[in-house]
Structure formats: C-alpha cells, structure tokens
Amino acid sequence: MDLLDPQCAATSVGVANPLMMHLVTTLLTSYCNTSSPDMWPEDYGPLALEYGPEQYDFIVIGAGSAGAVVANRLSENPAQKVLLIEAGGDPPIESEIPGLLTSLQETEFDWSYPTRSNGNSCLSMIEESCIWPRGKLLGGSSSINGMLYARGNSYDYDNWERQGNPAWDWQTVLKYFKLSEDFQGRDRYNAHGVGGPLNVEPFRSPRKDQRMILKASEELNYRQVDDFVDGNDIGFGYLYGTLKDGRRFSTAKGYLTRIRDNLHVIKHAVATKINFDAEKKAESVTFVLDDMHEMTVNATKEIIVSAGVIESPKLLMLSGIGPRKHLTNLGIPLVHGAPVGDNLQDHPAVPLFLSLEDQGKTNESTVLDGIYDQWIHRVGPMGMGVLNIGAFVNTKRNAIKYPDVQYIYLPVPNFSRFGARYKPGVRQSILHRLSPNDRLMVVFVAALNPNSRGRVRLASTNYKDKPFIFHNMLSDDQDIETLIRGIKKQLEFETTRSFERSNAKFLKVDLPACNEFPYQSNEYWRCYVRHMTTTVHHQVGTVKMGPPMDPTAIVDHQLRVRGVKGLRVIDASIMPTLISANTNAAAIMIGEKGADYIKSNWNMRRYVRAG
C-alpha cells in the first residue's frame, strides 16, 4: 500500500487501502479483457512476409459479416487450407460496448466513404455528401453496427426466387439463418437457431423509452409483435441483438475467435488485384501488407470476394471485371465485361428530433455510475446504442403485411457528434433549439423499398483511392413520398397519451431553405427530406445475383462470377433487391449459404441442403 500513501492524504488504518486496490484492479481487469489481443486470431502476415506466403485451396477476401463465416465454414474440413485476408485489424475496446458504437466512425476502423452529390439529397451535409461508414476490422460492419438482429420479410426472399434465383426463397434461407444462430431466449415460433456460432439475445438496457414508444404504437392500433423472425416483420415490438452478456457479438467473435490450424488470417492487408490464367480461372490474389509490402498468394480451388458492397465491386473492377467502357478509359485490361458496381441500393432515411422529459443535468456521479455498471455488471446506459425496437409499418394500409417504412430510435446523450456532418448553419440551427437539459432521441424514418438506384465506379487505378459512390438517393420521387408518409405517421405518436405523459415532443429544425413553405406541409417535408437525408447503413446490390438472361446480373444463384472460373462473391453486394429490414443478419445468412454451395461443388461436408 506504499503506492497510495504519497498520493493520498486520507488516513487509513489499512483496511480501506486493499479494498480500494481491489476495486481498481477489478475495473482494470474488466477493461483490459473487453478486447484482449488473445481473443482474436493470430496474424499470419509477419510469417508470410518473412518466409513467403503458402499456397491455399481457398482464399477469402474480407473478414466481415459474410467473409468470416465463409472462412470458418470452409476450414471445417481439415484437408482444406484456407487464407482469410482482412484490410483492418483487431476490434478495439469501443467496438465491444454497445453505447459507444458511433465513436468508431471516421477512425482507422471505418472506411468512411464519401458519396458524390446528386443535387437531390443530402443537401444540408458538408459538400452535400452523405458519409457511409463501413467496418474496416475483423468482423467488418458487424463490429461497428447497431447490433439489431432482423431478418426481413418472407416476401423479400420469395421475390429473389421469382427473379430467377432458385433456392433463395424464404423457407430455404430460413435454414441458414437458424444455422448461424445461438439464440438465448424463448423461441415462440420455432424460428430461431440454437448452437450456431452467432449469439443472439435481448439487450440489457433501460426499458422506459421502449415502453413509451410501444405503448404509443398500441394506442395507434399498430400490430404488436412478440418476435420479428418468422418472416412477417410488420408492426412494433422488441428486437434481439447480436450480443453476449451485454457486449457486442460480431462475426469476428462468433466465427474467428477459435480458428483451426488450417485457417490463416492476414490482417492489415488490402487486396489490390485478382489474377487470372489464360483460361480466365482466378488463380491468385495480389495484396499490400501494412501499406508497404506487395505480395501474391495462390489458390488452387477458388477465390471468394467478401469485401462488402463498396470494396467488392472495386476489387473486381481493378481486376478487369466490370463495365467495358469504364475499364477501357482507365487503361485496365478487360477480363470480362459486366455491369459491376451498378444496382447500388440503400434505405434512404431522414432524422426527426424528439425532446423527452427533463431528466436534470447529467453530472459526474451519474456518468461514473454508468461506467461502473458497464465494466462490472455489463448493464446500464452504455449497454444500449440504438433502441431495440422493431418498428416496421406500411404507410398506405396497416393491414398490409409488407412494410414500406422502418423507424429506428437512437438516444443521443451527446448531440454534438450527431450534428458534426451537417453544414455549420444547419448544425447551429439544430443545436439552437435545445437546452442543456434536454434529453433527446433521434428517430430515423427509413424508406424500405426504394426505387432509386446508384452505382460505384473507380476513381483511378490506384487501390488507395476511394471509389466514386453515386448513391442517387431520392432520384425517384416515390422514395420522397414514402418518407413523407413515414414522417407524418411518426408525428402522430406525439398525440398519444404515452408521449404526453413523457412530455415527448418533436422539435422543428430551422432549415433556411425550407422556411418559405408552411411548416408540416407536403412542400415543407419534401424540402426537409432532400436536405436532411442520411443513411442507416444498409447498402447492398453492387454485384447483383440473377439468372443468365438478366443482363444486369454478375453472379449466378450459387454466387459464381459469370464469364470467369474459380471466383465467387459472397456478401451483401449480391442482393438483387434490398430487404425490408436491417441487413447484417441477411449478410451472415448469405455467408452460410455461399459456403454451403462451395462445399457442395467440391464434395465437402454440407450442413444444409442448398438447393
């Protein structure tokens, strides 16, 4: 205890000092174990650099929501050597704490893609650019997202099959959702999985705000839902999360923490090109390690691209697979002409700002209580990012079983970070309406079935340059009208007894460009939607799956890239159309199903009949 004596003037007879040291030691142990390097797979990069890379049966590019799944499943056969290449590194402590999810944006763990202005959306953002966060670390975006577990509507997947993609219907993909899942709770519909790698459980969070919203939805006669996993995702209810004991459970934690000897992982390695032989078979991957060392590694069987909706099309185009004219203009030798990068889709969203009853100023004591509760008991306000509420509605008719709008509720204790991407004038106008004592919630209104389509294109042949993202959000007027209907439906909540009891009121944002229109008129909301557009991070579709007669399709229903051999894309970029929910669970399902197709093609053990 001599360590404390010169730094602490308080007198102790000896008992208090060891108690204090025990408290400090307990806190430090919990803190350090949150994301210990021992949790994550060993980095094979230094060995590959020293001795040269080995030859592998399969190479998987990207350790994200789908790639981690594919690498794990392929390595289940000990006879197969698998290499997983990841551009980022291990998840930091902030990734593990649900309440700190936004702190990873615009850091080294986030690709932080700027989008190109289209003059019709994101008009109040700096340079009219909506920034798209995507995970650049083990687990990919599953390590930085809101952790909500939602599968979507059965119609979404049945529609994929109707478009010419056999065995992608709801009943078939349900098997793969269940295969991945280890559900911790009561399964009312026999729709959850048990024993899979991905832990799914309820959030450990305060329930007051959730109860307020759900009671209001009940007053407004919205369907009350026990569980959103049976393919009928319309109504209001609680969502589960990809969590375990109050901490994030990413695909890195579920699929990569206990890897087999036949799976190697190289971190901080950016794939720059897939190389083909004379028969157009993918034979090797060139990558740059630690931004310094270029290396090439061979695959004897297949190369799987799971780099995500932006990086997957970028890598294909750098490798010579993409729009013929675009690649020719950049001087990239053409391997196969295809509309790679087209069909980009996202759920366009706009924020509404809800002021809740005054809770008094947050003082140092309450902050410390929250920190203690999280580190020791894994409960409290830091255990929640977005509220775990499923809110899926059809704004035209409540009785219709297919939603067109989703509401996402985000408590914002520190509002300044949320406003950081808005232009200074807009940022000031948002903050000006709020007193220091206001407790705030951002309600995102997201259009689930957008008609607008964007595209991704290379900025240059340099792998370091971020691609051009032409998101084209709100280029179709129907998307604007859907958002306006969704806003009006959400404003009705303010009239309920539940909201009145909490003194919950929506705040007006003083947008100079929209002040010429009567407040809450259709004209005002149309202006508001175009200026306050944002993303809820559900981008998909840039390497579209489709039948041979579909000229816009890049991969077949087994996710094989057409026009070449030995190459697949397995991630959310293959979705032909966007599902009507959060996309992470679906990306994991795609990883499971894609891995099963590979096993089938190479006569390896399969878990589920893939069709």
mmCIF file with all atom_site columns, N, CA and C in Angstrom, residues 31-41 90-93:
data_model
loop_
_atom_site.group_PDB
_atom_site.id
_atom_site.type_symbol
_atom_site.label_atom_id
_atom_site.label_alt_id
_atom_site.label_comp_id
_atom_site.label_asym_id
_atom_site.label_entity_id
_atom_site.label_seq_id
_atom_site.pdbx_PDB_ins_code
_atom_site.Cartn_x
_atom_site.Cartn_y
_atom_site.Cartn_z
_atom_site.occupancy
_atom_site.B_iso_or_equiv
_atom_site.pdbx_formal_charge
_atom_site.auth_seq_id
_atom_site.auth_comp_id
_atom_site.auth_asym_id
_atom_site.auth_atom_id
_atom_site.pdbx_PDB_model_num
ATOM 1  N N  . TYR A 1 31 ? -11.788 -3.931  -17.911 1.00 0.00 ? 31 TYR A N  1
ATOM 2  C CA . TYR A 1 31 ? -11.483 -3.050  -19.040 1.00 0.00 ? 31 TYR A CA 1
ATOM 3  C C  . TYR A 1 31 ? -10.537 -3.742  -20.024 1.00 0.00 ? 31 TYR A C  1
ATOM 4  N N  . CYS A 1 32 ? -9.462  -4.314  -19.492 1.00 0.00 ? 32 CYS A N  1
ATOM 5  C CA . CYS A 1 32 ? -8.447  -4.913  -20.362 1.00 0.00 ? 32 CYS A CA 1
ATOM 6  C C  . CYS A 1 32 ? -8.942  -6.180  -21.052 1.00 0.00 ? 32 CYS A C  1
ATOM 7  N N  . ASN A 1 33 ? -9.875  -6.881  -20.423 1.00 0.00 ? 33 ASN A N  1
ATOM 8  C CA . ASN A 1 33 ? -10.403 -8.111  -21.016 1.00 0.00 ? 33 ASN A CA 1
ATOM 9  C C  . ASN A 1 33 ? -11.504 -7.859  -22.034 1.00 0.00 ? 33 ASN A C  1
ATOM 10 N N  . THR A 1 34 ? -11.922 -6.597  -22.182 1.00 0.00 ? 34 THR A N  1
ATOM 11 C CA . THR A 1 34 ? -13.014 -6.283  -23.097 1.00 0.00 ? 34 THR A CA 1
ATOM 12 C C  . THR A 1 34 ? -12.660 -6.640  -24.528 1.00 0.00 ? 34 THR A C  1
ATOM 13 N N  . SER A 1 35 ? -11.436 -6.336  -24.949 1.00 0.00 ? 35 SER A N  1
ATOM 14 C CA . SER A 1 35 ? -10.989 -6.712  -26.294 1.00 0.00 ? 35 SER A CA 1
ATOM 15 C C  . SER A 1 35 ? -9.510  -7.053  -26.232 1.00 0.00 ? 35 SER A C  1
ATOM 16 N N  . SER A 1 36 ? -9.203  -8.097  -25.511 1.00 0.00 ? 36 SER A N  1
ATOM 17 C CA . SER A 1 36 ? -7.818  -8.527  -25.364 1.00 0.00 ? 36 SER A CA 1
ATOM 18 C C  . SER A 1 36 ? -7.289  -9.082  -26.683 1.00 0.00 ? 36 SER A C  1
ATOM 19 N N  . PRO A 1 37 ? -6.028  -8.811  -27.024 1.00 0.00 ? 37 PRO A N  1
ATOM 20 C CA . PRO A 1 37 ? -5.461  -9.385  -28.257 1.00 0.00 ? 37 PRO A CA 1
ATOM 21 C C  . PRO A 1 37 ? -5.554  -10.904 -28.306 1.00 0.00 ? 37 PRO A C  1
ATOM 22 N N  . ASP A 1 38 ? -5.591  -11.542 -27.142 1.00 0.00 ? 38 ASP A N  1
ATOM 23 C CA . ASP A 1 38 ? -5.685  -13.004 -27.109 1.00 0.00 ? 38 ASP A CA 1
ATOM 24 C C  . ASP A 1 38 ? -7.028  -13.519 -27.612 1.00 0.00 ? 38 ASP A C  1
ATOM 25 N N  . MET A 1 39 ? -8.036  -12.631 -27.679 1.00 0.00 ? 39 MET A N  1
ATOM 26 C CA . MET A 1 39 ? -9.355  -13.046 -28.156 1.00 0.00 ? 39 MET A CA 1
ATOM 27 C C  . MET A 1 39 ? -9.355  -13.343 -29.646 1.00 0.00 ? 39 MET A C  1
ATOM 28 N N  . TRP A 1 40 ? -8.471  -12.681 -30.383 1.00 0.00 ? 40 TRP A N  1
ATOM 29 C CA . TRP A 1 40 ? -8.574  -12.664 -31.838 1.00 0.00 ? 40 TRP A CA 1
ATOM 30 C C  . TRP A 1 40 ? -7.543  -13.583 -32.473 1.00 0.00 ? 40 TRP A C  1
ATOM 31 N N  . PRO A 1 41 ? -7.763  -13.990 -33.716 1.00 0.00 ? 41 PRO A N  1
ATOM 32 C CA . PRO A 1 41 ? -6.829  -14.921 -34.367 1.00 0.00 ? 41 PRO A CA 1
ATOM 33 C C  . PRO A 1 41 ? -5.453  -14.294 -34.567 1.00 0.00 ? 41 PRO A C  1
ATOM 34 N N  . ASP A 1 90 ? -7.611  -5.946  -35.351 1.00 0.00 ? 90 ASP A N  1
ATOM 35 C CA . ASP A 1 90 ? -8.486  -6.413  -34.281 1.00 0.00 ? 90 ASP A CA 1
ATOM 36 C C  . ASP A 1 90 ? -9.445  -5.311  -33.847 1.00 0.00 ? 90 ASP A C  1
ATOM 37 N N  . PRO A 1 91 ? -10.657 -5.682  -33.424 1.00 0.00 ? 91 PRO A N  1
ATOM 38 C CA . PRO A 1 91 ? -11.602 -4.680  -32.922 1.00 0.00 ? 91 PRO A CA 1
ATOM 39 C C  . PRO A 1 91 ? -11.081 -4.021  -31.647 1.00 0.00 ? 91 PRO A C  1
ATOM 40 N N  . PRO A 1 92 ? -11.252 -2.703  -31.504 1.00 0.00 ? 92 PRO A N  1
ATOM 41 C CA . PRO A 1 92 ? -10.838 -2.018  -30.280 1.00 0.00 ? 92 PRO A CA 1
ATOM 42 C C  . PRO A 1 92 ? -11.886 -2.178  -29.183 1.00 0.00 ? 92 PRO A C  1
ATOM 43 N N  . ILE A 1 93 ? -11.575 -1.703  -28.009 1.00 0.00 ? 93 ILE A N  1
ATOM 44 C CA . ILE A 1 93 ? -12.496 -1.792  -26.877 1.00 0.00 ? 93 ILE A CA 1
ATOM 45 C C  . ILE A 1 93 ? -13.832 -1.143  -27.207 1.00 0.00 ? 93 ILE A C  1
#
